Each structure stands twice: as structure tokens, then as C-alpha cells.
PDB file of C-alpha atoms in Angstrom:
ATOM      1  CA  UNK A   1      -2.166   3.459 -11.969  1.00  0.00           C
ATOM      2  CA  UNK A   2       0.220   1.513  -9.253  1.00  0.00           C
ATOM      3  CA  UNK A   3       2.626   0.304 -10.906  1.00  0.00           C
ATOM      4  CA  UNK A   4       5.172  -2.928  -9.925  1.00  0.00           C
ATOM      5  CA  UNK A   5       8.542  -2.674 -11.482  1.00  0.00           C
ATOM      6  CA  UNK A   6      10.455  -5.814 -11.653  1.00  0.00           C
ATOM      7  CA  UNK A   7      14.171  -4.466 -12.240  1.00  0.00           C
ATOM      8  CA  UNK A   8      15.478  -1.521 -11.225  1.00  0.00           C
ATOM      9  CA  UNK A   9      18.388  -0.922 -12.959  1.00  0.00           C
ATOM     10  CA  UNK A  10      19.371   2.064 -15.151  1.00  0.00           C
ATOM     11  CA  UNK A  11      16.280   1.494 -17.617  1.00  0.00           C
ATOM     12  CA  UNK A  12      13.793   1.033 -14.627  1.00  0.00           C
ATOM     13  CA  UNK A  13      15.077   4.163 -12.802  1.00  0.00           C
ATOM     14  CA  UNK A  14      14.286   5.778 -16.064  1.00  0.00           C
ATOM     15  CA  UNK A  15      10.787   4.609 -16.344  1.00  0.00           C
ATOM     16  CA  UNK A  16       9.958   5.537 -12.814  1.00  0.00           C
ATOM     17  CA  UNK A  17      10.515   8.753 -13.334  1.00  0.00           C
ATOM     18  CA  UNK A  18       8.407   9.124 -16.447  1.00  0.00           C
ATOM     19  CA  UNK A  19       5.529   6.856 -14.806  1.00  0.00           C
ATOM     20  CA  UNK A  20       5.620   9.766 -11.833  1.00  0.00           C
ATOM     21  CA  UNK A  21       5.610  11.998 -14.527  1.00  0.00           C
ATOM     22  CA  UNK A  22       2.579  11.409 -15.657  1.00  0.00           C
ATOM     23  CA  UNK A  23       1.035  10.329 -12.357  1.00  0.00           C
ATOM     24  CA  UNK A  24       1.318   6.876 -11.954  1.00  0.00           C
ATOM     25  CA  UNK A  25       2.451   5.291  -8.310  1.00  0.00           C
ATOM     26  CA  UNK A  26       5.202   3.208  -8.341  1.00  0.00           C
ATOM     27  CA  UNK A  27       3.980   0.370  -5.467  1.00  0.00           C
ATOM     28  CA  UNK A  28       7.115  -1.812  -5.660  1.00  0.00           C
ATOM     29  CA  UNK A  29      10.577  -1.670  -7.232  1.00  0.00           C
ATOM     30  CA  UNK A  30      11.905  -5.473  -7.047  1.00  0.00           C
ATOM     31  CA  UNK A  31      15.550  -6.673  -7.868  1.00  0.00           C
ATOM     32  CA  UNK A  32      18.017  -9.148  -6.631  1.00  0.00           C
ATOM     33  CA  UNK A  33      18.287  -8.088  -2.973  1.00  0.00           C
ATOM     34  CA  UNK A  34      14.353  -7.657  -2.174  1.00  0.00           C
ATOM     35  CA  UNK A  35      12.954 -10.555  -4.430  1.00  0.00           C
ATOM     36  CA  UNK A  36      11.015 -11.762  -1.054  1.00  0.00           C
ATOM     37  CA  UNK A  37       8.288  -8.786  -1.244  1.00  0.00           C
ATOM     38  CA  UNK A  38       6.963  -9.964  -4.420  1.00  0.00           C
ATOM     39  CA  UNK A  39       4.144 -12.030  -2.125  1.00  0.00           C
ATOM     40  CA  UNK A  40       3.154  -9.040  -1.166  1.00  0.00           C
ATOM     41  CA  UNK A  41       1.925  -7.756  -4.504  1.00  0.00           C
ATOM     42  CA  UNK A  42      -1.401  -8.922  -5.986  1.00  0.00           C
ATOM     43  CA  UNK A  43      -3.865  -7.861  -8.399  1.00  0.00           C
ATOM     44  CA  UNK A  44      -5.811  -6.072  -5.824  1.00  0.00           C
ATOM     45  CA  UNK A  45      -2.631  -3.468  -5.047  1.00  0.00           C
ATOM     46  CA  UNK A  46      -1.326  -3.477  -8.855  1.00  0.00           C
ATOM     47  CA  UNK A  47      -2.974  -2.054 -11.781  1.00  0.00           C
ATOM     48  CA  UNK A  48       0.360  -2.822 -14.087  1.00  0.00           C
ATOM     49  CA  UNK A  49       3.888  -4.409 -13.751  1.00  0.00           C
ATOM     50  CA  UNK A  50       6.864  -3.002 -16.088  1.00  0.00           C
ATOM     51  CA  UNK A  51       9.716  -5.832 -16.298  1.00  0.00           C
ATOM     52  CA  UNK A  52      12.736  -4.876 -17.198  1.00  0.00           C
ATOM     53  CA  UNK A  53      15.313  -7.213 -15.494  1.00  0.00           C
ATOM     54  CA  UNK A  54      17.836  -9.311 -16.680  1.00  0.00           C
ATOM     55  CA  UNK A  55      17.737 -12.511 -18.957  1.00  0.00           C
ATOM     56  CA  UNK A  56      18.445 -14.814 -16.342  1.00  0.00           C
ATOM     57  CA  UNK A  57      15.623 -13.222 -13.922  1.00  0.00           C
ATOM     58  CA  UNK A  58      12.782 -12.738 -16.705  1.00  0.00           C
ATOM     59  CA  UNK A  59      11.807 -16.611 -17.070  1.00  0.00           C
ATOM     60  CA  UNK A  60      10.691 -16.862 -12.998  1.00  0.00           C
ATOM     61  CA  UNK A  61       9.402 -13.073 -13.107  1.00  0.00           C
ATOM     62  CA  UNK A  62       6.576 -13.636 -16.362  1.00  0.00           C
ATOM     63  CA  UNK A  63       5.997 -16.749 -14.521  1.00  0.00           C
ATOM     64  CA  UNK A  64       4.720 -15.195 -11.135  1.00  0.00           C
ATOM     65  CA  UNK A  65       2.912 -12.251 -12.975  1.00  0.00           C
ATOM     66  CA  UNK A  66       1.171 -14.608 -15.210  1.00  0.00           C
ATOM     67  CA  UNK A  67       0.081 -17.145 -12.580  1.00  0.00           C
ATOM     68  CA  UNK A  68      -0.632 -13.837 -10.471  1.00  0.00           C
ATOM     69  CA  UNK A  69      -3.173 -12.923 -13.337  1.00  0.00           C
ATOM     70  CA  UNK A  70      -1.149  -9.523 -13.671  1.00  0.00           C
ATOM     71  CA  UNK A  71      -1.164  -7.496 -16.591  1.00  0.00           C
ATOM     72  CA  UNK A  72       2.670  -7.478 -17.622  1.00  0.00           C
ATOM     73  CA  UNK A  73       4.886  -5.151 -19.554  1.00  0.00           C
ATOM     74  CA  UNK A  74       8.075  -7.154 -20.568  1.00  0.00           C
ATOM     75  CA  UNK A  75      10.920  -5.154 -22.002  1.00  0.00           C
ATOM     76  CA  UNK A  76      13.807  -7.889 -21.196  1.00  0.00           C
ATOM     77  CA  UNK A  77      15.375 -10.113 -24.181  1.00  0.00           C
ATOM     78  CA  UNK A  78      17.267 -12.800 -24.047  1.00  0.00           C
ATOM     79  CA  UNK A  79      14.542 -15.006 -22.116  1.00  0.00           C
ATOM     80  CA  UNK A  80      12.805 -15.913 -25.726  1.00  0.00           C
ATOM     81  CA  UNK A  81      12.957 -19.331 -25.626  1.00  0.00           C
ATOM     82  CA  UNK A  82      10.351 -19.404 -23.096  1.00  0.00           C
ATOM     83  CA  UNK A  83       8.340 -17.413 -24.599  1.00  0.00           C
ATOM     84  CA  UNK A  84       5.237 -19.761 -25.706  1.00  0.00           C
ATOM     85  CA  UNK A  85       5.230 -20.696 -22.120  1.00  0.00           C
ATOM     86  CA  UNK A  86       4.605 -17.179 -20.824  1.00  0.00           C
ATOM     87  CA  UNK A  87       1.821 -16.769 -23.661  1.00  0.00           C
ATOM     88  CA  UNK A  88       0.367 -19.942 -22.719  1.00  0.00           C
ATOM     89  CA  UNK A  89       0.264 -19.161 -18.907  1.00  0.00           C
ATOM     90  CA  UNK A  90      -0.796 -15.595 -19.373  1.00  0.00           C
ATOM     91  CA  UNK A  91      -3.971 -17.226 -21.851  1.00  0.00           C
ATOM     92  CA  UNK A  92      -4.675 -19.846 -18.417  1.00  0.00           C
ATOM     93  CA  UNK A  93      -4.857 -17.307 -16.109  1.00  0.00           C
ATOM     94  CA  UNK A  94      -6.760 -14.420 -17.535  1.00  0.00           C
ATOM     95  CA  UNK A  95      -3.614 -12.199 -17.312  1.00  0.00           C
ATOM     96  CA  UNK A  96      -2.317  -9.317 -19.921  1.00  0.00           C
ATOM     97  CA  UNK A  97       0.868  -9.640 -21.639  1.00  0.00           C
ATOM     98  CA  UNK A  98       2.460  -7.370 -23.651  1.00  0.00           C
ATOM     99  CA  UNK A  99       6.098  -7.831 -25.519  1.00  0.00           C
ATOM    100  CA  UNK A 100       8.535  -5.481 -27.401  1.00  0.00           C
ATOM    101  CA  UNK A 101      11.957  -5.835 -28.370  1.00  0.00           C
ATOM    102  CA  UNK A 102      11.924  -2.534 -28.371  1.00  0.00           C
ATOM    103  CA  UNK A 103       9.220   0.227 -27.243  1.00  0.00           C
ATOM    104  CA  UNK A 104      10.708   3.508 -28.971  1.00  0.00           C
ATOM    105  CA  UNK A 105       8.127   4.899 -31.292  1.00  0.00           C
ATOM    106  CA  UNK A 106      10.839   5.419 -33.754  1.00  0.00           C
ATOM    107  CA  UNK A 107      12.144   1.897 -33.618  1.00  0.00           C
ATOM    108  CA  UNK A 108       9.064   0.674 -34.514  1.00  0.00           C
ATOM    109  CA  UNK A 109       8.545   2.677 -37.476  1.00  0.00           C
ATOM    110  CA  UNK A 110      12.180   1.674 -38.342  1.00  0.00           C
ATOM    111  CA  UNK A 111      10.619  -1.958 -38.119  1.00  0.00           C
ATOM    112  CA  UNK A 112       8.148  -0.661 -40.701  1.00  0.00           C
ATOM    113  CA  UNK A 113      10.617   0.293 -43.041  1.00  0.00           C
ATOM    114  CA  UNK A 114      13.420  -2.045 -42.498  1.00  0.00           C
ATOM    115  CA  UNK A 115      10.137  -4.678 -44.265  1.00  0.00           C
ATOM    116  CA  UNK A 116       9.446  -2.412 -46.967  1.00  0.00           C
ATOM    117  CA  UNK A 117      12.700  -1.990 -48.072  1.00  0.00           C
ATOM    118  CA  UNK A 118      13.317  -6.122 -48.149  1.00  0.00           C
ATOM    119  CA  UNK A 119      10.050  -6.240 -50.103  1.00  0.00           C
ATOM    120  CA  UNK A 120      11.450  -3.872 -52.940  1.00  0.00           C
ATOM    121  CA  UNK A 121      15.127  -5.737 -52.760  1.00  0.00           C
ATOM    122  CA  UNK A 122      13.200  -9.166 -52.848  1.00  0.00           C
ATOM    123  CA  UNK A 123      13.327  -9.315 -57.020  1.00  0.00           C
ATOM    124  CA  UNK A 124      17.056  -8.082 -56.906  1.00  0.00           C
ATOM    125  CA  UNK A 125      19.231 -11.471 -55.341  1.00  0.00           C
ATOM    126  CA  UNK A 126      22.498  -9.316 -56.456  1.00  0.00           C
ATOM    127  CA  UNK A 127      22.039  -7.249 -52.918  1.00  0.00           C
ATOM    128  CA  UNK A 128      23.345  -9.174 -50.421  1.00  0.00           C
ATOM    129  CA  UNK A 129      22.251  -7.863 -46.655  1.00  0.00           C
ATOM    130  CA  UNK A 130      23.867  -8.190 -43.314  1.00  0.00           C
ATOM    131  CA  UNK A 131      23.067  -6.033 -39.967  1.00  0.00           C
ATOM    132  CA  UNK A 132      24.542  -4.474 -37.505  1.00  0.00           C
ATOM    133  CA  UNK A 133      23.666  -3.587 -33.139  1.00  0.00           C
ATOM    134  CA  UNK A 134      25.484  -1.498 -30.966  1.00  0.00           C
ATOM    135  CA  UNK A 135      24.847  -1.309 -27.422  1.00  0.00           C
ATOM    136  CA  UNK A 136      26.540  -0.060 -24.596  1.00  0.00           C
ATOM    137  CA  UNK A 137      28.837  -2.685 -22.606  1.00  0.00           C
ATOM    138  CA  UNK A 138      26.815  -3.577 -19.787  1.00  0.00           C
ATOM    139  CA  UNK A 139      24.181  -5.421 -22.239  1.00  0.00           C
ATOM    140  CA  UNK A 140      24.048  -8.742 -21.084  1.00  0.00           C
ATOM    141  CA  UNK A 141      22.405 -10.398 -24.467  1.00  0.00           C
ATOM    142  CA  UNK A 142      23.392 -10.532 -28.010  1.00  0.00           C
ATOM    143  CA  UNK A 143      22.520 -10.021 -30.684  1.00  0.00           C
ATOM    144  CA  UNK A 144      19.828  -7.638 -29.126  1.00  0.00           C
ATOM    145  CA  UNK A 145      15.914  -8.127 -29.324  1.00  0.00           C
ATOM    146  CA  UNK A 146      15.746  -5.327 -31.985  1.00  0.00           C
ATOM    147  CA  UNK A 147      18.485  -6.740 -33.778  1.00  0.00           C
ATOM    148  CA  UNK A 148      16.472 -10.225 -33.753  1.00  0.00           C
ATOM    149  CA  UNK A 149      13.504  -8.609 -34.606  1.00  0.00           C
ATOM    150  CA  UNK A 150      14.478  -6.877 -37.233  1.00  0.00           C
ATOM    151  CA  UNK A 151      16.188 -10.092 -38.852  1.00  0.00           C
ATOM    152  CA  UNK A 152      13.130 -11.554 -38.610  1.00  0.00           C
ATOM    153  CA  UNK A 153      11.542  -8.816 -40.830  1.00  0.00           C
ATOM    154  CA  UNK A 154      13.738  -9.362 -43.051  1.00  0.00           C
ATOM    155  CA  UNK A 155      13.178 -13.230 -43.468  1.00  0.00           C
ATOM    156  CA  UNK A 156       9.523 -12.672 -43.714  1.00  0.00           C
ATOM    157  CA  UNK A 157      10.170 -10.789 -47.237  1.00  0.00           C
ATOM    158  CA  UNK A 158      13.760 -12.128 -48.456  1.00  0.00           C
ATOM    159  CA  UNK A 159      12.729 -15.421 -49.504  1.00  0.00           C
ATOM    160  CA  UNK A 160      16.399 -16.511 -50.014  1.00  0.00           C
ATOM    161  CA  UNK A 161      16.937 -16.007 -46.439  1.00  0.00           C
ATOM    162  CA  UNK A 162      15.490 -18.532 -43.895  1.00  0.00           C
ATOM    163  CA  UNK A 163      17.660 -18.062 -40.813  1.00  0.00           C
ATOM    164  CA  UNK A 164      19.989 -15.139 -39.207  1.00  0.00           C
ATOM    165  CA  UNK A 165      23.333 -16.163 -37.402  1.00  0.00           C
ATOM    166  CA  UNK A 166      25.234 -14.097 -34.760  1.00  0.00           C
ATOM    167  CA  UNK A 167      28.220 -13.642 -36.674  1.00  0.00           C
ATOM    168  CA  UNK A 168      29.874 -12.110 -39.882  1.00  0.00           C
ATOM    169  CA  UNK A 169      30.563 -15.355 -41.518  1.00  0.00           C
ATOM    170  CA  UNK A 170      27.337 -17.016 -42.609  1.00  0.00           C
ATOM    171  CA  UNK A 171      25.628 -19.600 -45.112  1.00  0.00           C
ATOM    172  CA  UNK A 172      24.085 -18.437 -48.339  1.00  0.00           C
ATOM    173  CA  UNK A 173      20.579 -18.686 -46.536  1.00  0.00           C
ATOM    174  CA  UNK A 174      21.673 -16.968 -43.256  1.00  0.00           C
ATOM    175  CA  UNK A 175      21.493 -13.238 -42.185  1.00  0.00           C
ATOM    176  CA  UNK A 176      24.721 -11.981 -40.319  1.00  0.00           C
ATOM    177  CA  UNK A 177      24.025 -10.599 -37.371  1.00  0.00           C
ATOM    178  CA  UNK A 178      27.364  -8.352 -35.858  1.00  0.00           C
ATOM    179  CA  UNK A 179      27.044  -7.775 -32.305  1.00  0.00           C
ATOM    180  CA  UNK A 180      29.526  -4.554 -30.580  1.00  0.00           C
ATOM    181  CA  UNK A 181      29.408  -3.706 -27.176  1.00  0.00           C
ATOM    182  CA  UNK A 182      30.894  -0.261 -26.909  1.00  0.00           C
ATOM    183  CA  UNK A 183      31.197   2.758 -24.127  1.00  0.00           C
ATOM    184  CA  UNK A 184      27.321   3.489 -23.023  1.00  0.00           C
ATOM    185  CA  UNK A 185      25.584   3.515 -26.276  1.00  0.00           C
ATOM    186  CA  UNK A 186      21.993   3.327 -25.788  1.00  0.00           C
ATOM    187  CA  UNK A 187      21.470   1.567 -29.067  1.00  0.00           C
ATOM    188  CA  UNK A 188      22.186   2.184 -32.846  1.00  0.00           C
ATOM    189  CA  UNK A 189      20.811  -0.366 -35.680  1.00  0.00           C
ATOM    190  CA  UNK A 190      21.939  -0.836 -39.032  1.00  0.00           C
ATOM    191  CA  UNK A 191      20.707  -2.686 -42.211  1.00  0.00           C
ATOM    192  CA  UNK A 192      23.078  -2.644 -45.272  1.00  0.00           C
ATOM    193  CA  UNK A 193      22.372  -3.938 -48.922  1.00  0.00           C
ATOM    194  CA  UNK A 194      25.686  -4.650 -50.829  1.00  0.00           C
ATOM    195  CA  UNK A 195      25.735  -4.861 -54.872  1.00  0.00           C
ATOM    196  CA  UNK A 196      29.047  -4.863 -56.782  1.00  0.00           C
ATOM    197  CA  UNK A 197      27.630  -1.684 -58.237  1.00  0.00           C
ATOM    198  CA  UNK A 198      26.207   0.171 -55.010  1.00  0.00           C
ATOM    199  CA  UNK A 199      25.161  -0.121 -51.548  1.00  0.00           C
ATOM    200  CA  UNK A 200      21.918   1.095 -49.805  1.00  0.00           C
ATOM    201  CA  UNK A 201      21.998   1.686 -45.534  1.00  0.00           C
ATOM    202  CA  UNK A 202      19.157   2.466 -43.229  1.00  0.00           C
ATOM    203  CA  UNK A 203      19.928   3.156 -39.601  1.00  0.00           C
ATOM    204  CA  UNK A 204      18.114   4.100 -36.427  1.00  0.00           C
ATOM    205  CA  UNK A 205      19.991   5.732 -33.239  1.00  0.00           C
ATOM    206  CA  UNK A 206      18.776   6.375 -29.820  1.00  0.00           C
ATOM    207  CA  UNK A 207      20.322   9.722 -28.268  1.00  0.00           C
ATOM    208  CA  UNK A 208      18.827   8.009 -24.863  1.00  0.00           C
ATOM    209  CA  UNK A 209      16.587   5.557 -22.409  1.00  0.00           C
ATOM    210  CA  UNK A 210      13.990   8.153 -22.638  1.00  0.00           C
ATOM    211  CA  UNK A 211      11.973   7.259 -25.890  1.00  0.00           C
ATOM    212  CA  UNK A 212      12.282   3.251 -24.783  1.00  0.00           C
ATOM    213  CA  UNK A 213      11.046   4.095 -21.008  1.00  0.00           C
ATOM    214  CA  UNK A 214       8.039   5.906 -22.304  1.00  0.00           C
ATOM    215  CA  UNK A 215       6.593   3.736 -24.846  1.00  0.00           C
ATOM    216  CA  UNK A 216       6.976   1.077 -22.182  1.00  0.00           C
ATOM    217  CA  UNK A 217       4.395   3.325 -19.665  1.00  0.00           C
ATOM    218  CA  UNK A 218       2.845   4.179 -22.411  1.00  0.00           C
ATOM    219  CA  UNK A 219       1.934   0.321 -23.150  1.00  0.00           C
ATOM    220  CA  UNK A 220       1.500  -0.583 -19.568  1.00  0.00           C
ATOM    221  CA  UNK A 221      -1.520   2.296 -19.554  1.00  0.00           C
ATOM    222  CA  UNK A 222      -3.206   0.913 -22.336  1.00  0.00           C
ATOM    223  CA  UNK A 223      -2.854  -2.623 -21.451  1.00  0.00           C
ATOM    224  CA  UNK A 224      -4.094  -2.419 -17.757  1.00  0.00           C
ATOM    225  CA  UNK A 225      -7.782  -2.882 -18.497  1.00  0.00           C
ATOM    226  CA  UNK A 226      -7.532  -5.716 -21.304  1.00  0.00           C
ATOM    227  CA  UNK A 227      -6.639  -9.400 -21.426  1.00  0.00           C
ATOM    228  CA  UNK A 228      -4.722 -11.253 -23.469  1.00  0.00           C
ATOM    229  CA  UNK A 229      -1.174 -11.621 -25.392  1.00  0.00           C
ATOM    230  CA  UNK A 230       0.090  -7.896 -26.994  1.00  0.00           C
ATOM    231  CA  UNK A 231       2.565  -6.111 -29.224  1.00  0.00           C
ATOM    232  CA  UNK A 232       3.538  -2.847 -30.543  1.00  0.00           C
ATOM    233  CA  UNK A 233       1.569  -3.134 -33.777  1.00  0.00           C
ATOM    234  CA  UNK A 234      -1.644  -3.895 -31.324  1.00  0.00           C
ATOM    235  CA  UNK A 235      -0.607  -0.421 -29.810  1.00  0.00           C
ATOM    236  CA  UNK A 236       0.205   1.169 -32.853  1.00  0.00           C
ATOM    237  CA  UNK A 237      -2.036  -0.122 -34.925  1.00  0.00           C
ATOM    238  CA  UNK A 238      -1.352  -2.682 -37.764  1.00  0.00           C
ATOM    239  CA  UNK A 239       0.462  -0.049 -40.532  1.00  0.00           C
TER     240      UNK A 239
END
């Protein structure tokens, strides 16, 4: 495939060299300094466009791929506020979008879990749950898409829980959310259940980039021929 990546920071220097690695072209590597040679990209020169940018630059990026009809890989967070927008404009314009908080396989099958495990606390109200992200200090957003998502899993099943809250002091309906910024961890997650009696932990780690970069090619390959809005469990397969 050609391939557009819009950002080409440390994660998109990482996915270029896995798209070469499994013979893709990279056609165009936009950031900040070159943001004029997007008019030169269309549908007719790219098959797929990986964004991974920053939260301030994702907004006007989905924008142009969507209007440009491209199908669109988006990796960024901290843009989610726009997000019906982006689905709206992709579903106006015939384009492919496809959004993860997070694209490591194992992440996602830590999603999985992480809504099991609310589903057998559910009937228990004496565990109490709060959750932690860790991401190296050059992370722009918190808490982190993964962190956000997984909050949201556990709404979906905790029915005493309606909201999550960036912060260790919370309301009796809120999840706490604890953000750390530390050294360059690529990203460790962490749901805890607290009883007076007990406590139960599950945890995912990333050793590096690498599993994130290639579920992101990975997704870009299998949404370059199809239309329409796209997530990991589409990929994956509902469980």
C-alpha cells in the first residue's frame, strides 16, 4: 500500500519502519514544518493514512482526510471531543475511519478482561475500584485514551459508577483516574479492587512502541478497501 503518515514523531518513526517491513511505501511523512504538502496527497496516490500527531493537530488532520474521502488510521487521543464530527464527515464523504485508544493486541485483550472482571465484582459493592496510567513524560494528554477506555469498561458493568474523574479524590459514583508521567515509559495500566478484607489487581505493560505501531499497520491494511466508521473489536472480532 502507499501509505500517508500524519506525525512523525517517535511513534510514527516506529510505524514506518514496520510498514517497510512488510512492504508498504511510505508516500508522505507530514508534521509541523511541512504541513503545506498535504495538497499534494489524494486518494489517487494514497491507499491509507496512519495519524499519529498530537492533540492539538488531530482535529484539522481527520478533517482533511475525511473531506479527502481517505481511509484513516487515528492513533492520537486527546482530540475526543470532536469525535462525532469526524464520524459524521467520514459517513458524508464515503471515507474509512478507524479509532483505537490503543492498537496493541494485548491491550485489547486486557480491555476484554478488565469488563469481565467488573461483571463478576458487579454483585460485590464492598470492592471499591480506582485505576492507574503511566506514560513516559513527553505525553501530552491525560489521563491517556487507554486509561479512558478502560474506565469506560468499567462503567458499562459497575452500575454504581456513572462517571470517571482525573484524580484520586472522587464522588461515590466516580472512577479515579491517577495520571504519572515518568522517565520514557511506554505505557503500564492498572485496575485495583479494594475490600477491607482483600484486594484484587490486573495490569498490562508495554516493554515498547513496537506492539502499538503494528496493530496500527495492521488496521490500516485491513481498512484500505472498506468504508465506513471502525474499531478494534471490528478487527478483532466481537469476543
Amino acid at each position: 500500500m502507499n501509505i500517508l503518515l500524519l506525525g512523525y514523531g517517535k511513534m510514527g518513526k516506529v510505524i514506518e519502519q514496520i510498514a517497510l517491513n512488510r512492504g508498504h511505501q511510505i508516500v508522505g511523512k507530514i508534521d509541523v514544518t511541512n504541513r503545506h504538502e498535504l495538497e499534494t496527497f489524494s486518494r489517487e496516490n494514497v491507499d491509507a493514512v496512519i495519524e499519529f500527531s498530537a492533540p492539538e493537530a488531530a482535529y484539522e488532520n481527520l478533517q482533511w482526510c475525511m473531506k479527502k474521502g481517505l481511509p484513516t488510521v487515528c492513533g492520537t487521543t486527546g482530540w475526543l471531543q470532536h469525535r462525532p464530527e469526524i464520524e459524521q464527515l467520514c459517513r458524508e464523504n464515503g471515507a474509512a475511519f478507524f479509532y483505537a485508544s490503543n492498537y496493541s493486541i494485548g491491550v485489547n485483550l486486557f480491555f476484554r478482561l478488565n469488563k469481565y472482571l467488573a461483571k463478576l465484582i458487579a454483585p460485590y459493592p464492598q470492592y471499591s475500584v480506582h485505576t492507574t496510567e503511566i506514560h513516559h513524560i513527553h505525553k501530552l494528554d491525560a489521563p491517556s485514551g487507554t486509561a479512558i477506555t478502560l474506565a469506560e469498561g468499567l462503567i458499562e458493568h459497575l452500575p454504581a459508577k456513572t462517571e470517571w474523574a482525573n484524580r484520586v479524590a472522587v464522588t461515590e459514583n466516580q472512577i479515579p483516574i491517577v495520571s504519572l508521567r515518568e522517565g520514557e515509559v511506554p505505557g503500564t495500566h492498572i485496575i485495583r479492587y479494594d475490600s477491607d478484607v482483600d484486594s484484587i489487581e490486573i495490569q498490562h505493560v508495554a516493554h515498547s512502541r513496537q506492539g502499538f505501531a503494528l496493530g496500527a499497520v495492521v488496521a490500516a491494511e485491513w481498512l484500505s478497501p472498506r468504508a465506513g466508521v471502525f474499531g478494534m473489536d471490528d478487527l478483532l472480532g466481537e469476543a
